[in-house]
Amino acid sequence: MYKKETKIVFETRITIQRLLYITLITITAEVLAHDTDKEHQGPQTCGGRLKGPVGVIQTPHFPNAFPVPIKCKWIIEHDIVNGTISIYFTQQFTTSGLTFTEYTYYDESYKLEERRALTVTEENITRIKWLQVCICVF
């Protein structure tokens, strides 16, 4: 019997240039993979804290599938005033459950000026089923 399947393969290249905010990225997938007959016991955690000019974010066992349910949280931080955080997705197969939240200050016990920057939904994600390459000779 097939069950609903959601795969989240997430690799992100992060370029940090004169940053102001801390960005919190959270991915949650709570569905069952179709190739298993049993549920995983509890969420498998992943994530971490990134501080520096460049970083990579990826799910466990990337590029292979990971067990679900899963909840990943990455905290990207810096201390340079009047800057931005640029996040470039090189591979992302998510149609929901991906949220970007900005804070002026972030600590597990205290969060200042929370702003939800983006939540990925089925309506706002770009989907490409295949890529066709044409080698044209003139």
PDB file of C-alpha atoms in Angstrom:
ATOM      1  CA  MET A   1       0.000   0.000   0.000  1.00  0.00           C
ATOM      2  CA  TYR A   2       1.387   3.402  -0.954  1.00  0.00           C
ATOM      3  CA  LYS A   3       1.307   6.274   1.470  1.00  0.00           C
ATOM      4  CA  LYS A   4       1.682   9.983   0.837  1.00  0.00           C
ATOM      5  CA  GLU A   5       5.296  10.864   0.199  1.00  0.00           C
ATOM      6  CA  THR A   6       7.154  14.089   0.776  1.00  0.00           C
ATOM      7  CA  LYS A   7      10.853  14.348   0.090  1.00  0.00           C
ATOM      8  CA  ILE A   8      12.814  17.307   1.305  1.00  0.00           C
ATOM      9  CA  VAL A   9      16.300  17.395  -0.119  1.00  0.00           C
ATOM     10  CA  PHE A  10      17.681  20.687   1.013  1.00  0.00           C
ATOM     11  CA  GLU A  11      21.079  22.099   0.209  1.00  0.00           C
ATOM     12  CA  THR A  12      21.589  25.800   0.526  1.00  0.00           C
ATOM     13  CA  ARG A  13      24.533  27.998  -0.247  1.00  0.00           C
ATOM     14  CA  ILE A  14      24.547  30.965   2.078  1.00  0.00           C
ATOM     15  CA  THR A  15      26.348  34.164   1.184  1.00  0.00           C
ATOM     16  CA  ILE A  16      26.571  36.669   3.990  1.00  0.00           C
ATOM     17  CA  GLN A  17      27.350  40.295   3.182  1.00  0.00           C
ATOM     18  CA  ARG A  18      27.087  42.981   5.894  1.00  0.00           C
ATOM     19  CA  LEU A  19      24.286  41.382   7.831  1.00  0.00           C
ATOM     20  CA  LEU A  20      21.789  42.929  10.219  1.00  0.00           C
ATOM     21  CA  TYR A  21      19.351  40.154  11.074  1.00  0.00           C
ATOM     22  CA  ILE A  22      19.546  36.646  12.359  1.00  0.00           C
ATOM     23  CA  THR A  23      17.581  34.328  10.108  1.00  0.00           C
ATOM     24  CA  LEU A  24      16.016  31.184  11.469  1.00  0.00           C
ATOM     25  CA  ILE A  25      15.203  28.516   8.900  1.00  0.00           C
ATOM     26  CA  THR A  26      12.870  25.738   9.943  1.00  0.00           C
ATOM     27  CA  ILE A  27      11.825  22.711   7.892  1.00  0.00           C
ATOM     28  CA  THR A  28       9.210  20.301   9.147  1.00  0.00           C
ATOM     29  CA  ALA A  29       8.066  17.154   7.348  1.00  0.00           C
ATOM     30  CA  GLU A  30       5.553  14.955   9.098  1.00  0.00           C
ATOM     31  CA  VAL A  31       4.496  12.414   6.482  1.00  0.00           C
ATOM     32  CA  LEU A  32       5.454   8.800   5.917  1.00  0.00           C
ATOM     33  CA  ALA A  33       7.728   7.594   3.159  1.00  0.00           C
ATOM     34  CA  HIS A  34       6.007   5.107   0.841  1.00  0.00           C
ATOM     35  CA  ASP A  35       8.758   2.494   1.026  1.00  0.00           C
ATOM     36  CA  THR A  36       8.365   1.667   4.716  1.00  0.00           C
ATOM     37  CA  ASP A  37       5.730  -0.193   6.688  1.00  0.00           C
ATOM     38  CA  LYS A  38       6.454   1.451  10.024  1.00  0.00           C
ATOM     39  CA  GLU A  39       6.627   4.964  11.353  1.00  0.00           C
ATOM     40  CA  HIS A  40       9.805   6.445  12.761  1.00  0.00           C
ATOM     41  CA  GLN A  41       9.664   6.932  16.493  1.00  0.00           C
ATOM     42  CA  GLY A  42       9.670  10.689  17.105  1.00  0.00           C
ATOM     43  CA  PRO A  43      11.225  13.417  15.013  1.00  0.00           C
ATOM     44  CA  GLN A  44      14.834  13.094  13.933  1.00  0.00           C
ATOM     45  CA  THR A  45      16.557  16.377  14.630  1.00  0.00           C
ATOM     46  CA  CYS A  46      18.901  18.226  12.335  1.00  0.00           C
ATOM     47  CA  GLY A  47      20.135  21.787  11.986  1.00  0.00           C
ATOM     48  CA  GLY A  48      22.710  23.970  13.646  1.00  0.00           C
ATOM     49  CA  ARG A  49      24.183  27.434  13.941  1.00  0.00           C
ATOM     50  CA  LEU A  50      26.085  29.146  11.120  1.00  0.00           C
ATOM     51  CA  LYS A  51      28.324  32.179  11.497  1.00  0.00           C
ATOM     52  CA  GLY A  52      30.617  33.229   8.695  1.00  0.00           C
ATOM     53  CA  PRO A  53      30.665  34.502   5.118  1.00  0.00           C
ATOM     54  CA  VAL A  54      29.572  31.222   3.460  1.00  0.00           C
ATOM     55  CA  GLY A  55      27.891  28.027   4.619  1.00  0.00           C
ATOM     56  CA  VAL A  56      25.970  24.969   3.464  1.00  0.00           C
ATOM     57  CA  ILE A  57      22.695  23.719   4.924  1.00  0.00           C
ATOM     58  CA  GLN A  58      21.494  20.213   4.129  1.00  0.00           C
ATOM     59  CA  THR A  59      19.253  17.489   5.507  1.00  0.00           C
ATOM     60  CA  PRO A  60      20.724  14.315   7.056  1.00  0.00           C
ATOM     61  CA  HIS A  61      22.111  11.792   4.551  1.00  0.00           C
ATOM     62  CA  PHE A  62      22.007  14.332   1.678  1.00  0.00           C
ATOM     63  CA  PRO A  63      21.583  13.674  -1.251  1.00  0.00           C
ATOM     64  CA  ASN A  64      19.721  10.525  -0.138  1.00  0.00           C
ATOM     65  CA  ALA A  65      16.299  10.474   1.484  1.00  0.00           C
ATOM     66  CA  PHE A  66      15.992  11.038   5.218  1.00  0.00           C
ATOM     67  CA  PRO A  67      13.636   9.494   7.795  1.00  0.00           C
ATOM     68  CA  VAL A  68      10.403  11.319   8.583  1.00  0.00           C
ATOM     69  CA  PRO A  69       9.004  12.955  10.588  1.00  0.00           C
ATOM     70  CA  ILE A  70      11.872  15.451  10.756  1.00  0.00           C
ATOM     71  CA  LYS A  71      12.302  18.956  12.098  1.00  0.00           C
ATOM     72  CA  CYS A  72      15.367  20.969  11.118  1.00  0.00           C
ATOM     73  CA  LYS A  73      16.340  24.370  12.493  1.00  0.00           C
ATOM     74  CA  TRP A  74      19.336  26.405  11.360  1.00  0.00           C
ATOM     75  CA  ILE A  75      20.312  29.719  12.928  1.00  0.00           C
ATOM     76  CA  ILE A  76      22.352  32.024  10.678  1.00  0.00           C
ATOM     77  CA  GLU A  77      23.950  34.890  12.570  1.00  0.00           C
ATOM     78  CA  HIS A  78      26.403  37.778  12.244  1.00  0.00           C
ATOM     79  CA  ASP A  79      27.287  41.049  13.905  1.00  0.00           C
ATOM     80  CA  ILE A  80      27.752  43.472  10.984  1.00  0.00           C
ATOM     81  CA  VAL A  81      25.322  46.415  10.899  1.00  0.00           C
ATOM     82  CA  ASN A  82      23.118  47.314   7.872  1.00  0.00           C
ATOM     83  CA  GLY A  83      23.612  44.138   5.906  1.00  0.00           C
ATOM     84  CA  THR A  84      21.650  41.323   4.314  1.00  0.00           C
ATOM     85  CA  ILE A  85      21.610  37.550   4.337  1.00  0.00           C
ATOM     86  CA  SER A  86      21.489  35.996   0.875  1.00  0.00           C
ATOM     87  CA  ILE A  87      20.317  32.403   0.627  1.00  0.00           C
ATOM     88  CA  TYR A  88      20.642  30.564  -2.688  1.00  0.00           C
ATOM     89  CA  PHE A  89      18.893  27.235  -3.089  1.00  0.00           C
ATOM     90  CA  THR A  90      20.908  24.892  -5.278  1.00  0.00           C
ATOM     91  CA  GLN A  91      18.540  21.967  -4.674  1.00  0.00           C
ATOM     92  CA  GLN A  92      15.205  22.108  -2.917  1.00  0.00           C
ATOM     93  CA  PHE A  93      12.348  19.644  -3.210  1.00  0.00           C
ATOM     94  CA  THR A  94       9.845  21.075  -0.744  1.00  0.00           C
ATOM     95  CA  THR A  95       6.265  22.122  -1.326  1.00  0.00           C
ATOM     96  CA  SER A  96       5.440  23.046   2.268  1.00  0.00           C
ATOM     97  CA  GLY A  97       6.879  23.204   5.758  1.00  0.00           C
ATOM     98  CA  LEU A  98       9.792  25.584   5.009  1.00  0.00           C
ATOM     99  CA  THR A  99       9.792  28.835   6.989  1.00  0.00           C
ATOM    100  CA  PHE A 100      12.235  31.768   7.146  1.00  0.00           C
ATOM    101  CA  THR A 101      12.030  34.014  10.230  1.00  0.00           C
ATOM    102  CA  GLU A 102      14.163  37.110  10.929  1.00  0.00           C
ATOM    103  CA  TYR A 103      15.122  38.479  14.339  1.00  0.00           C
ATOM    104  CA  THR A 104      17.128  41.515  15.386  1.00  0.00           C
ATOM    105  CA  TYR A 105      18.328  39.435  18.337  1.00  0.00           C
ATOM    106  CA  TYR A 106      17.882  35.691  18.864  1.00  0.00           C
ATOM    107  CA  ASP A 107      18.529  33.528  21.878  1.00  0.00           C
ATOM    108  CA  GLU A 108      16.661  30.376  22.899  1.00  0.00           C
ATOM    109  CA  SER A 109      15.213  32.270  25.869  1.00  0.00           C
ATOM    110  CA  TYR A 110      14.747  35.721  24.263  1.00  0.00           C
ATOM    111  CA  LYS A 111      13.814  36.773  20.737  1.00  0.00           C
ATOM    112  CA  LEU A 112      13.652  40.429  19.637  1.00  0.00           C
ATOM    113  CA  GLU A 113      11.617  41.755  16.675  1.00  0.00           C
ATOM    114  CA  GLU A 114      10.453  38.492  15.122  1.00  0.00           C
ATOM    115  CA  ARG A 115       9.403  38.791  11.478  1.00  0.00           C
ATOM    116  CA  ARG A 116       8.292  35.863   9.335  1.00  0.00           C
ATOM    117  CA  ALA A 117      10.125  36.537   6.067  1.00  0.00           C
ATOM    118  CA  LEU A 118       8.775  33.594   4.049  1.00  0.00           C
ATOM    119  CA  THR A 119       6.743  30.430   4.425  1.00  0.00           C
ATOM    120  CA  VAL A 120       6.866  28.065   1.455  1.00  0.00           C
ATOM    121  CA  THR A 121       3.453  26.756   0.419  1.00  0.00           C
ATOM    122  CA  GLU A 122       2.162  24.833  -2.567  1.00  0.00           C
ATOM    123  CA  GLU A 123       0.840  28.105  -3.969  1.00  0.00           C
ATOM    124  CA  ASN A 124       4.064  30.145  -3.854  1.00  0.00           C
ATOM    125  CA  ILE A 125       6.727  27.614  -4.795  1.00  0.00           C
ATOM    126  CA  THR A 126       8.051  27.312  -8.325  1.00  0.00           C
ATOM    127  CA  ARG A 127       7.758  23.808  -9.726  1.00  0.00           C
ATOM    128  CA  ILE A 128       9.706  22.454 -12.662  1.00  0.00           C
ATOM    129  CA  LYS A 129       8.900  18.836 -13.535  1.00  0.00           C
ATOM    130  CA  TRP A 130      11.729  18.445 -16.013  1.00  0.00           C
ATOM    131  CA  LEU A 131      14.382  20.416 -17.812  1.00  0.00           C
ATOM    132  CA  GLN A 132      14.809  20.017 -21.537  1.00  0.00           C
ATOM    133  CA  VAL A 133      18.222  20.782 -22.949  1.00  0.00           C
ATOM    134  CA  CYS A 134      18.633  21.658 -26.612  1.00  0.00           C
ATOM    135  CA  ILE A 135      22.012  21.508 -28.277  1.00  0.00           C
ATOM    136  CA  CYS A 136      21.481  23.541 -31.402  1.00  0.00           C
ATOM    137  CA  VAL A 137      24.076  23.653 -34.171  1.00  0.00           C
ATOM    138  CA  PHE A 138      23.808  26.489 -36.673  1.00  0.00           C
TER     139      PHE A 138
END
